[in-house]
Amino acid sequence: MIELDGLTKRYGTKTAVDHLSFRVRPGMITGFLGPNGAGKSTTMRMMLDLDNPTSGTVRIDGRHYRELDEPLKYIGALLDAKAMHGGRSAHNNLLCLAQSNRIPRSRVGEVLDLVGLTAVARKKSKGFSLGMGQRLGIASALLGDPEILMFDEPVNGLDPEGIHWIRNLMKSLASEGRTIFVSSHLMSEMALTADHLIVIGQGKLLADTSMADFIQQNSRSFVRLRSPQQERLRDVLHADGFVVVEAGNGTLEVDGASTDRLGELAAAHQLTLHELSAQRASLEEAFMQMTAGAVEYHAHGTGTDVHGGAPAAPGPAWGANSGWGAAPGPGSGPTGEGV
Amino acid sequence: MTAPTPTPVPPPPYGYVSPIPVRRAHLGDALASEWTKIRSVRATMWTLGTMILLMLGIGLSVAAIAAGEGGGMSEESALPLGFFGMLPASICVITLGVLTISSEYGTGMIRTTLTACPSRSRVLTAKAIVFFLLVFTVTLVVAFVVATAQVAMVDAAEPTGAEWARATVGAAGFMAVLGLLSMAVGALVRHSAGAITVMIGVLLLPLVAALFMFAPALKGLQEVLFTYSVPSQMIALYSAQPPFGEGGPAGWEALFILTGIAAVALGGAYALLNSRDV
């Protein structure tokens, strides 16, 4: 259990983290979400006692980080992938960490095996790819077999197989009763892994909610239809009292209807359908809306954060496709049912 | 686990407890860790290897030249010849001292290190002890070999026991303490190139500046710089009487002065490391 109480960090006049209070509970994956520059990494550094808070406290199982006897056995952290000495082999990088916390030497081989780096254990970590560096960082976090694990953007630089692997790893670690705290700026990634969600923007807490609640509150579900007889289809739907939105590219979107009902309706009128699919407006967009508000709210105060053109622009800079509205772009916008 | 597992962690709701038994980490663990670090990077081998070559090469060459000249040194022993190898070798020690800590900042390793061992003082102490012992031991062996060769080669006065001690233990101590000063500067500056530059400046600049002080008004300053520059201290280390001027340091005093400076710098490094964000 990690408890943050009124955690604040100021750099001069800029407030990076602003009275942040929340709890990270054991046995589940807590997603820590915010756009770039929201204060996620600063918060995590303060949790690990690397940066000193301006005010407020962080408690790990009721204790300050510096009071932990052998910290790697309580909490393992992946901050950035290359926080290792490149001239040292993967094995030696882990060995010196293990020794400082009296972790048996055999454990180094175990974690290297666990992350799949045994073959390059004696190679200098300088030559590692981003993905391998990420795996080495995860190995260092797992070294003390800790109760709490913190990952800062763990999927960065990983290939699809690696992303799949880390998702499953986090899930299995959480199922053992561990506390998993993972930051990301990708809502879609969090939707797949996290049980609980903490959203910050401009250093302020925006949401502290379960993933299920967040999805329910923020996802708009609709049915997408595509037909060569689009005009007739629309008339039929109208006649049946459905609200139809034209989404471009010859697709229609209908809110609050089931695919069964619409498919039967089309069949009854002998209309050809090229597509009939249930869609859910992406959580990414809900998240962007939520944090865009925070960016706007603070724009006159700092104005230097998100390099997305005019500070008043609601579209934050990390997403290319920020068009939130009735027409999520095909492909990139909505996610399928699999959420 | 067969070991008794006293759980200092409060009972549930905390689900998972590391099966590796926990006890309070201490300096010994940090020393083991730092020893692994210093022996597992190439920089250590390169800087110390170069240092050994410089001390041996220059020490033996100078002895050969002195032996060729013959006589002239009958009142002194041959041990002060060790100085000529020590000066360039000190640059290697400075580099290693700085890199011992600044490379952690350069690579980001420092964050990992301090996550594993949140006590800044323990990390710095462990680094200082490991570095000091390594450099002291290596320099002591090499200085002894060079001194023995020089005494054997050059026809000069037989050195006394005190002279032997200063030329071996004293020289090794001087190098190791100079390295500690460099480590402290590395911790303060946190940038390898910057800290090495600062230390090379500390090593050579006072002497170079004094060379060009022609104005009579600067006479006093010039003398101070000559007497207390690091190379002059190295020469003084080998000499029983102050080699420069009346009141200058001689023998062990040179080492004590350097130790004082290194202690102040390390004190600053402790204070800053404890208060600063990583």
XYZ file of C-alpha atoms in Angstrom:
617
model
C 0.000 0.000 0.000
C 1.353 3.388 -0.978
C -0.270 6.477 0.482
C 0.286 9.963 -0.830
C -0.864 12.835 1.291
C -0.890 16.366 -0.077
C 2.214 15.704 -2.143
C 3.461 18.905 -3.743
C 6.520 19.749 -5.800
C 7.368 23.233 -6.973
C 10.224 24.240 -9.214
C 10.469 27.984 -8.744
C 7.068 29.298 -9.692
C 6.024 26.226 -11.613
C 4.024 23.663 -9.672
C 4.777 20.243 -11.100
C 2.758 18.277 -8.576
C -0.081 19.961 -6.757
C -1.459 18.547 -3.496
C -1.736 15.017 -4.734
C -3.432 12.581 -2.360
C -4.329 9.038 -3.249
C -3.723 5.428 -2.279
C -2.317 2.598 -4.299
C -3.921 -0.619 -3.083
C -2.474 -4.108 -3.044
C -3.614 -6.969 -5.199
C -4.441 -4.892 -8.228
C -2.924 -2.879 -11.015
C -3.315 0.829 -10.542
C -2.869 2.857 -13.689
C -1.337 6.301 -13.340
C -2.377 8.319 -16.279
C -1.655 11.783 -17.522
C -0.359 13.556 -20.601
C 3.330 14.259 -20.982
C 4.443 16.804 -18.446
C 1.537 16.106 -16.104
C 3.886 15.282 -13.240
C 3.774 11.473 -13.334
C 7.508 10.907 -13.289
C 8.067 13.624 -10.694
C 5.464 11.973 -8.491
C 7.115 8.588 -8.903
C 10.542 10.021 -8.116
C 9.154 11.531 -4.932
C 7.586 8.188 -4.022
C 11.062 6.669 -4.253
C 12.623 9.489 -2.271
C 14.744 10.585 -5.212
C 13.226 14.054 -5.256
C 12.297 15.904 -2.109
C 8.673 17.049 -1.984
C 8.051 20.737 -1.351
C 5.341 19.559 1.026
C 3.297 16.475 1.728
C 4.324 12.902 2.402
C 4.533 9.491 0.806
C 4.168 6.405 2.998
C 4.968 2.879 1.943
C 3.209 0.450 4.261
C 3.128 3.329 6.704
C 6.809 4.124 6.465
C 8.900 6.682 4.673
C 11.060 5.275 1.885
C 14.273 6.045 3.750
C 13.067 3.984 6.718
C 12.794 0.794 4.680
C 15.441 -1.693 5.756
C 16.211 -3.157 2.373
C 14.058 -1.185 -0.032
C 14.407 -3.495 -3.027
C 12.586 -6.187 -1.051
C 9.583 -3.934 -0.510
C 9.420 -1.969 -3.684
C 10.884 -2.438 -7.127
C 10.844 0.341 -9.648
C 11.440 0.786 -13.336
C 11.952 4.498 -13.831
C 13.668 4.834 -17.146
C 15.011 1.995 -19.155
C 18.571 3.181 -19.312
C 19.147 3.940 -15.663
C 22.059 1.529 -15.751
C 25.746 1.889 -16.473
C 26.137 1.059 -20.157
C 29.699 -0.133 -19.775
C 28.698 -2.816 -17.311
C 27.205 -6.157 -18.257
C 23.552 -6.836 -17.548
C 24.586 -9.406 -14.966
C 26.946 -7.041 -13.134
C 24.453 -4.179 -13.245
C 21.996 -6.379 -11.398
C 24.622 -7.943 -9.155
C 25.721 -4.640 -7.632
C 22.076 -3.827 -6.882
C 21.511 -7.246 -5.369
C 24.544 -6.917 -3.128
C 23.434 -3.574 -1.746
C 20.250 -5.249 -0.477
C 21.730 -8.630 0.400
C 19.765 -10.427 -2.267
C 21.320 -13.808 -3.106
C 23.484 -13.875 -6.213
C 21.377 -16.682 -7.699
C 18.435 -14.311 -7.885
C 20.246 -12.277 -10.583
C 20.204 -15.278 -12.918
C 16.570 -15.923 -12.062
C 15.324 -12.482 -12.966
C 17.446 -12.363 -16.128
C 15.828 -15.634 -17.119
C 12.406 -14.276 -16.239
C 12.773 -11.305 -18.589
C 14.476 -13.348 -21.288
C 17.927 -11.764 -21.171
C 19.951 -14.822 -20.154
C 21.635 -15.011 -23.542
C 23.007 -11.472 -23.238
C 23.663 -11.508 -19.485
C 27.396 -10.966 -19.987
C 26.996 -8.344 -22.707
C 27.392 -4.661 -21.979
C 24.028 -3.034 -21.516
C 25.187 -0.133 -23.720
C 24.476 -2.213 -26.817
C 20.959 -3.124 -25.760
C 17.977 -2.044 -27.791
C 15.311 0.043 -26.097
C 13.218 -3.064 -25.584
C 16.101 -4.999 -24.050
C 16.919 -2.035 -21.826
C 13.296 -2.006 -20.722
C 13.511 -5.705 -19.883
C 16.697 -5.150 -17.916
C 14.964 -2.383 -15.975
C 12.071 -4.718 -15.227
C 14.553 -7.363 -14.089
C 16.063 -4.863 -11.649
C 12.593 -4.058 -10.317
C 11.859 -7.744 -9.738
C 15.248 -8.444 -8.157
C 14.109 -8.284 -4.532
C 10.829 -10.086 -5.259
C 9.077 -7.054 -3.789
C 5.543 -6.514 -2.633
C 5.178 -3.259 -4.540
C 6.182 -2.672 -8.145
C 6.311 0.655 -9.891
C 6.698 0.914 -13.641
C 7.083 4.215 -15.449
C 5.876 3.753 -19.011
C 6.915 0.102 -19.218
C 5.649 -0.611 -22.712
C 7.721 2.138 -24.301
C 10.006 0.652 -26.882
C 8.692 -2.853 -26.587
C 7.580 -4.825 -29.621
C 4.050 -6.284 -29.693
C 5.263 -9.546 -28.216
C 7.018 -7.596 -25.459
C 3.923 -5.514 -24.775
C 1.862 -8.673 -24.501
C 4.459 -10.141 -22.176
C 4.541 -7.161 -19.824
C 0.751 -7.022 -19.653
C 0.594 -10.650 -18.598
C 3.516 -10.199 -16.232
C 1.781 -7.312 -14.460
C -1.447 -9.259 -14.222
C 0.227 -12.312 -12.752
C 2.209 -10.160 -10.301
C -0.988 -8.467 -9.169
C -2.744 -11.809 -8.785
C -0.089 -12.817 -6.263
C -1.318 -10.014 -4.065
C 1.292 -7.452 -5.033
C 0.694 -3.774 -5.497
C 1.310 -2.684 -9.065
C 1.566 0.989 -9.926
C 2.080 1.676 -13.580
C 2.190 4.994 -15.362
C 1.280 5.609 -18.949
C 0.079 8.309 -21.255
C -1.870 5.773 -23.274
C -5.412 5.216 -22.099
C -5.867 2.268 -24.425
C -2.960 0.481 -22.767
C -4.393 1.137 -19.324
C -7.837 -0.061 -20.352
C -6.298 -3.441 -21.091
C -4.309 -3.830 -17.898
C -5.376 -1.596 -15.041
C -8.024 -2.362 -12.429
C -7.926 1.070 -10.914
C -7.203 4.412 -12.461
C -5.605 7.583 -11.223
C -5.596 10.442 -13.684
C -3.581 13.596 -13.197
C -3.202 16.705 -15.299
C -1.000 19.665 -14.485
C -0.001 17.918 -11.302
C -3.551 17.821 -9.985
C -5.661 14.777 -9.318
C -8.402 14.565 -11.944
C -9.824 11.134 -11.266
C -9.387 8.298 -8.797
C -11.768 5.603 -9.901
C -12.043 1.961 -10.762
C -11.423 1.110 -14.380
C -14.911 -0.360 -14.749
C -16.529 2.835 -13.510
C -14.385 4.944 -15.756
C -15.337 2.883 -18.786
C -18.981 2.997 -17.917
C -19.029 6.730 -17.395
C -16.921 7.695 -20.305
C -17.550 5.315 -23.109
C -20.223 6.011 -25.654
C -21.381 2.895 -27.403
C -22.933 2.936 -30.793
C -23.444 0.735 -33.815
C -21.718 1.408 -37.089
C -23.430 0.534 -40.336
C -22.175 0.564 -43.868
C -24.367 -0.160 -46.831
C -24.350 0.403 -50.598
C -27.963 1.495 -50.167
C -27.133 4.129 -47.621
C -30.006 6.501 -48.422
C -32.654 3.832 -48.032
C -31.041 2.470 -44.911
C -31.139 5.868 -43.320
C -34.782 6.343 -44.143
C -35.610 2.948 -42.698
C -33.736 3.723 -39.494
C -35.384 7.117 -39.232
C -38.759 5.589 -39.754
C -38.081 3.236 -36.855
C -37.164 6.130 -34.573
C -33.407 5.746 -34.433
C -31.137 8.750 -34.298
C -28.690 8.374 -37.152
C -25.457 10.239 -37.547
C -23.609 10.274 -40.815
C -19.965 9.629 -40.077
C -18.479 10.061 -43.523
C -16.953 7.389 -45.757
C -20.444 6.063 -46.298
C -20.908 4.929 -42.706
C -23.799 5.584 -40.405
C -23.695 5.519 -36.652
C -26.649 4.757 -34.410
C -26.606 5.437 -30.701
C -28.292 3.231 -28.183
C -29.194 0.310 -30.360
C -28.180 -3.307 -30.504
C -26.618 -4.935 -33.544
C -29.282 -7.645 -33.418
C -32.106 -5.196 -33.745
C -30.495 -3.247 -36.557
C -29.470 -6.375 -38.458
C -33.010 -7.717 -38.308
C -34.355 -4.384 -39.429
C -32.058 -4.315 -42.443
C -32.964 -7.876 -43.328
C -36.648 -7.099 -43.082
C -36.182 -4.367 -45.683
C -33.831 -6.506 -47.764
C -30.959 -4.069 -47.436
C -27.403 -5.196 -48.078
C -25.035 -4.429 -45.233
C -21.257 -4.283 -45.688
C -20.663 -3.598 -42.053
C -22.612 -3.944 -38.866
C -20.486 -3.523 -35.800
C -20.819 -2.485 -32.218
C -18.413 0.309 -31.384
C -17.322 2.072 -28.293
C -15.906 5.564 -28.486
C -12.366 5.232 -27.318
C -11.446 5.833 -23.720
C -8.455 7.641 -25.137
C -10.808 10.382 -26.198
C -12.552 10.504 -22.870
C -9.171 10.796 -21.235
C -8.057 13.517 -23.605
C -11.190 15.491 -22.906
C -10.607 15.164 -19.208
C -6.996 16.295 -19.319
C -7.535 18.895 -22.004
C -9.753 20.630 -19.486
C -6.867 20.695 -17.059
C -4.539 22.094 -19.681
C -6.993 24.839 -20.524
C -7.694 25.611 -16.932
C -4.044 26.237 -16.216
C -3.051 27.752 -19.511
C -2.863 31.335 -18.283
C -0.884 30.290 -15.242
C 2.087 28.552 -16.796
C 1.517 28.405 -20.497
C 4.716 26.541 -21.205
C 3.763 22.941 -20.797
C 2.244 21.219 -23.719
C 3.930 22.119 -26.941
C 0.695 21.961 -28.843
C 0.541 25.416 -30.367
C -1.681 27.966 -28.695
C -2.165 27.187 -25.038
C -5.901 27.585 -25.304
C -6.205 24.858 -27.912
C -8.092 21.996 -26.323
C -6.192 19.330 -28.218
C -3.147 18.329 -26.197
C -0.043 17.500 -28.059
C 0.404 13.797 -27.633
C -2.319 12.579 -29.908
C -2.397 13.211 -33.607
C -6.076 12.483 -33.844
C -7.787 14.690 -31.344
C -11.110 15.079 -33.113
C -13.581 14.303 -30.410
C -17.116 14.541 -31.618
C -19.775 12.590 -33.340
C -17.360 11.160 -35.840
C -14.467 9.206 -34.500
C -12.208 8.450 -37.411
C -12.335 4.933 -38.691
C -9.532 2.750 -37.478
C -7.793 4.975 -35.015
C -10.647 6.292 -32.954
C -13.040 3.710 -31.609
C -11.878 0.504 -30.142
C -13.796 -2.652 -30.751
C -15.757 -4.653 -28.262
C -12.682 -6.165 -26.744
C -12.378 -3.592 -23.995
C 11.989 -20.749 3.108
C 13.624 -22.562 5.948
C 14.792 -19.439 7.721
C 12.544 -18.116 10.444
C 10.552 -15.328 8.908
C 9.869 -12.561 11.341
C 7.590 -10.174 9.555
C 8.180 -6.605 10.547
C 5.548 -5.545 8.018
C 2.115 -5.016 9.532
C -0.190 -8.036 9.095
C -2.770 -8.129 6.280
C -4.303 -6.403 4.282
C -0.850 -6.476 2.673
C -0.922 -9.421 0.372
C 2.585 -10.198 -0.697
C 5.768 -10.306 1.320
C 9.111 -10.941 -0.303
C 10.298 -14.474 0.504
C 13.875 -13.188 0.718
C 14.435 -12.473 4.410
C 14.841 -8.817 5.245
C 17.218 -7.318 7.731
C 18.659 -3.888 8.027
C 21.140 -3.155 5.229
C 24.451 -1.724 6.376
C 27.687 -0.322 5.075
C 29.093 -3.778 4.354
C 26.388 -4.412 1.759
C 27.068 -1.068 0.134
C 30.808 -1.854 0.078
C 30.196 -5.151 -1.718
C 27.997 -3.342 -4.193
C 30.524 -0.587 -4.858
C 33.318 -3.115 -5.261
C 31.291 -4.885 -7.958
C 30.673 -1.549 -9.634
C 34.275 -0.392 -9.709
C 35.685 -3.698 -10.906
C 33.075 -4.213 -13.610
C 33.725 -1.110 -15.700
C 36.504 -0.667 -18.203
C 37.381 2.834 -16.992
C 38.917 1.358 -13.853
C 41.266 -0.896 -15.788
C 42.215 1.814 -18.259
C 42.903 4.578 -15.788
C 44.765 2.380 -13.317
C 46.621 0.587 -16.126
C 47.748 3.896 -17.585
C 48.729 5.079 -14.129
C 50.917 2.007 -13.579
C 52.566 2.409 -16.982
C 53.270 6.100 -16.394
C 54.745 5.537 -12.936
C 56.898 2.640 -14.083
C 57.917 4.114 -17.428
C 58.765 7.590 -16.256
C 60.187 6.416 -12.926
C 62.580 3.986 -14.578
C 63.533 6.392 -17.406
C 64.355 9.145 -14.951
C 66.401 6.710 -12.870
C 68.279 5.583 -15.986
C 69.063 9.197 -16.939
C 70.186 10.018 -13.380
C 72.351 6.904 -13.312
C 73.919 7.928 -16.621
C 74.780 11.374 -15.327
C 76.459 9.757 -12.360
C 77.296 11.317 -8.992
C 75.906 14.708 -7.984
C 73.235 13.164 -5.801
C 75.463 11.850 -3.100
C 73.798 13.911 -0.378
C 70.264 12.927 -1.243
C 68.661 9.555 -1.806
C 67.214 8.545 -5.170
C 63.656 8.338 -3.834
C 62.523 11.895 -4.791
C 62.850 10.808 -8.414
C 59.511 9.076 -7.879
C 57.864 12.497 -8.199
C 58.342 12.584 -11.970
C 56.093 9.594 -12.539
C 53.617 10.575 -9.886
C 52.614 13.890 -11.412
C 51.282 12.523 -14.745
C 49.918 9.429 -12.973
C 47.836 11.672 -10.738
C 45.788 12.708 -13.763
C 44.663 9.067 -14.140
C 43.679 8.934 -10.477
C 41.755 12.188 -10.835
C 39.870 10.770 -13.815
C 38.968 7.558 -12.008
C 37.964 9.444 -8.874
C 35.616 11.709 -10.792
C 34.159 8.875 -12.874
C 33.440 6.766 -9.798
C 30.485 9.004 -9.062
C 29.880 11.237 -12.084
C 29.413 8.270 -14.428
C 26.417 7.308 -12.301
C 24.895 10.681 -12.992
C 25.825 10.491 -16.663
C 24.152 7.127 -17.164
C 21.205 7.578 -14.799
C 22.511 4.694 -12.682
C 22.460 7.006 -9.659
C 18.666 6.792 -9.513
C 18.833 3.013 -9.432
C 21.625 3.127 -6.864
C 19.747 5.453 -4.534
C 16.522 3.510 -4.918
C 18.395 0.439 -3.725
C 20.195 2.330 -0.989
C 18.336 5.508 -0.020
C 21.037 6.588 2.407
C 23.188 8.995 0.404
C 25.831 9.002 3.106
C 26.169 5.238 2.991
C 26.575 5.246 -0.783
C 29.191 7.983 -0.702
C 31.071 6.417 2.207
C 31.143 3.035 0.494
C 32.366 4.596 -2.726
C 35.065 6.524 -0.870
C 36.327 3.477 1.046
C 36.399 1.172 -1.981
C 38.062 3.779 -4.156
C 40.601 4.749 -1.509
C 41.655 1.177 -0.771
C 41.916 0.265 -4.445
C 44.016 3.266 -5.440
C 46.091 3.146 -2.265
C 46.954 -0.512 -2.734
C 47.795 -0.248 -6.423
C 49.859 2.912 -5.981
C 51.645 1.491 -2.965
C 52.799 -1.584 -4.884
C 53.881 0.384 -7.933
C 55.575 3.118 -5.882
C 57.496 0.469 -3.972
C 58.660 -1.245 -7.164
C 59.712 2.073 -8.718
C 61.462 3.252 -5.545
C 63.379 -0.022 -5.212
C 64.504 0.181 -8.838
C 65.526 3.817 -8.486
C 67.547 3.165 -5.361
C 69.251 0.224 -7.040
C 70.005 2.063 -10.282
C 71.134 5.473 -9.091
C 74.340 6.003 -7.169
C 73.089 8.145 -4.293
C 72.780 8.267 -0.532
C 71.110 5.274 1.133
C 67.506 6.355 2.000
C 66.399 6.317 5.619
C 63.363 4.449 6.864
C 61.375 7.681 7.067
C 62.219 8.463 3.461
C 61.102 5.006 2.386
C 57.798 5.441 4.241
C 57.089 8.787 2.597
C 58.020 7.574 -0.886
C 55.747 4.542 -0.655
C 52.959 4.885 1.936
C 53.064 8.672 1.677
C 52.940 8.715 -2.108
C 50.148 6.124 -2.208
C 48.192 8.063 0.412
C 48.674 11.305 -1.498
C 47.375 9.786 -4.728
C 44.393 8.126 -3.037
C 43.440 11.313 -1.179
C 43.787 13.336 -4.372
C 41.405 10.793 -5.892
C 38.960 11.281 -3.021
C 39.055 15.031 -3.612
C 38.253 14.321 -7.271
C 35.377 12.068 -6.237
C 33.963 14.815 -4.028
C 34.232 17.287 -6.919
C 32.560 14.705 -9.164
C 29.686 14.439 -6.691
C 29.371 18.222 -6.483
C 29.580 18.894 -10.231
C 27.782 15.672 -11.356
C 29.308 15.951 -14.811
C 32.344 13.907 -15.830
C 34.013 16.322 -18.238
C 33.259 19.315 -16.042
C 34.616 17.726 -12.887
C 37.767 16.406 -14.587
C 38.405 19.874 -15.996
C 38.000 21.411 -12.561
C 40.453 18.925 -11.085
C 43.066 19.342 -13.825
C 42.748 23.069 -13.204
C 43.265 22.564 -9.471
C 46.266 20.377 -10.231
C 48.084 22.570 -12.719
C 46.654 26.071 -12.858
C 48.225 27.563 -9.700
C 51.683 26.571 -10.887
C 51.131 27.754 -14.443
C 49.643 31.050 -13.244
C 52.584 31.597 -10.880
C 55.021 31.103 -13.753
C 53.681 34.192 -15.474
C 53.422 36.520 -12.498
C 56.151 38.958 -13.400
C 54.738 42.031 -11.640
C 56.528 42.799 -8.349
C 53.170 43.513 -6.682
C 52.225 39.871 -7.209
C 55.414 38.522 -5.684
C 53.688 37.383 -2.489
C 50.866 35.620 -4.310
C 53.330 34.011 -6.676
C 55.252 32.524 -3.769
C 52.109 31.147 -2.143
C 51.018 29.558 -5.416
C 54.458 28.034 -5.949
C 54.612 26.658 -2.432
C 51.111 25.266 -2.168
C 50.359 24.042 -5.711
C 49.702 20.325 -5.905
C 52.920 19.447 -7.805
C 54.960 21.374 -5.213
C 53.193 19.428 -2.475
C 54.223 16.219 -4.200
C 57.838 17.374 -4.232
C 57.544 18.439 -0.595
C 56.272 14.978 0.296
C 59.645 13.492 -0.616
C 61.610 16.082 1.286
C 62.311 16.415 4.998
C 62.917 20.179 4.784
C 60.540 22.640 3.081
C 61.737 22.605 -0.529
C 60.202 26.003 -1.327
C 60.736 28.970 0.924
C 60.929 28.952 4.684
C 57.437 28.252 5.989
C 56.247 25.808 3.347
C 55.148 22.283 4.176
C 57.523 19.354 4.114
C 57.171 15.589 4.316
C 53.888 14.337 5.768
C 52.541 17.885 6.147
C 51.852 17.902 2.413
C 49.628 14.859 2.801
C 47.847 16.360 5.826
C 47.054 19.566 3.939
C 45.599 17.624 1.013
C 43.614 15.417 3.404
C 42.123 18.520 5.002
C 41.040 19.893 1.638
C 39.582 16.541 0.588
C 37.686 16.285 3.891
C 36.088 19.702 3.358
C 35.123 18.815 -0.217
C 33.684 15.464 0.876
C 31.754 17.206 3.633
C 30.235 19.465 0.995
C 29.417 16.446 -1.157
C 27.658 14.715 1.772
C 25.618 17.808 2.551
C 24.636 18.469 -1.041
C 23.870 14.849 -1.880
C 21.532 14.644 1.099
C 19.606 17.773 0.255
C 19.548 17.719 -3.523
C 17.048 16.075 -5.861
C 18.580 13.313 -7.913
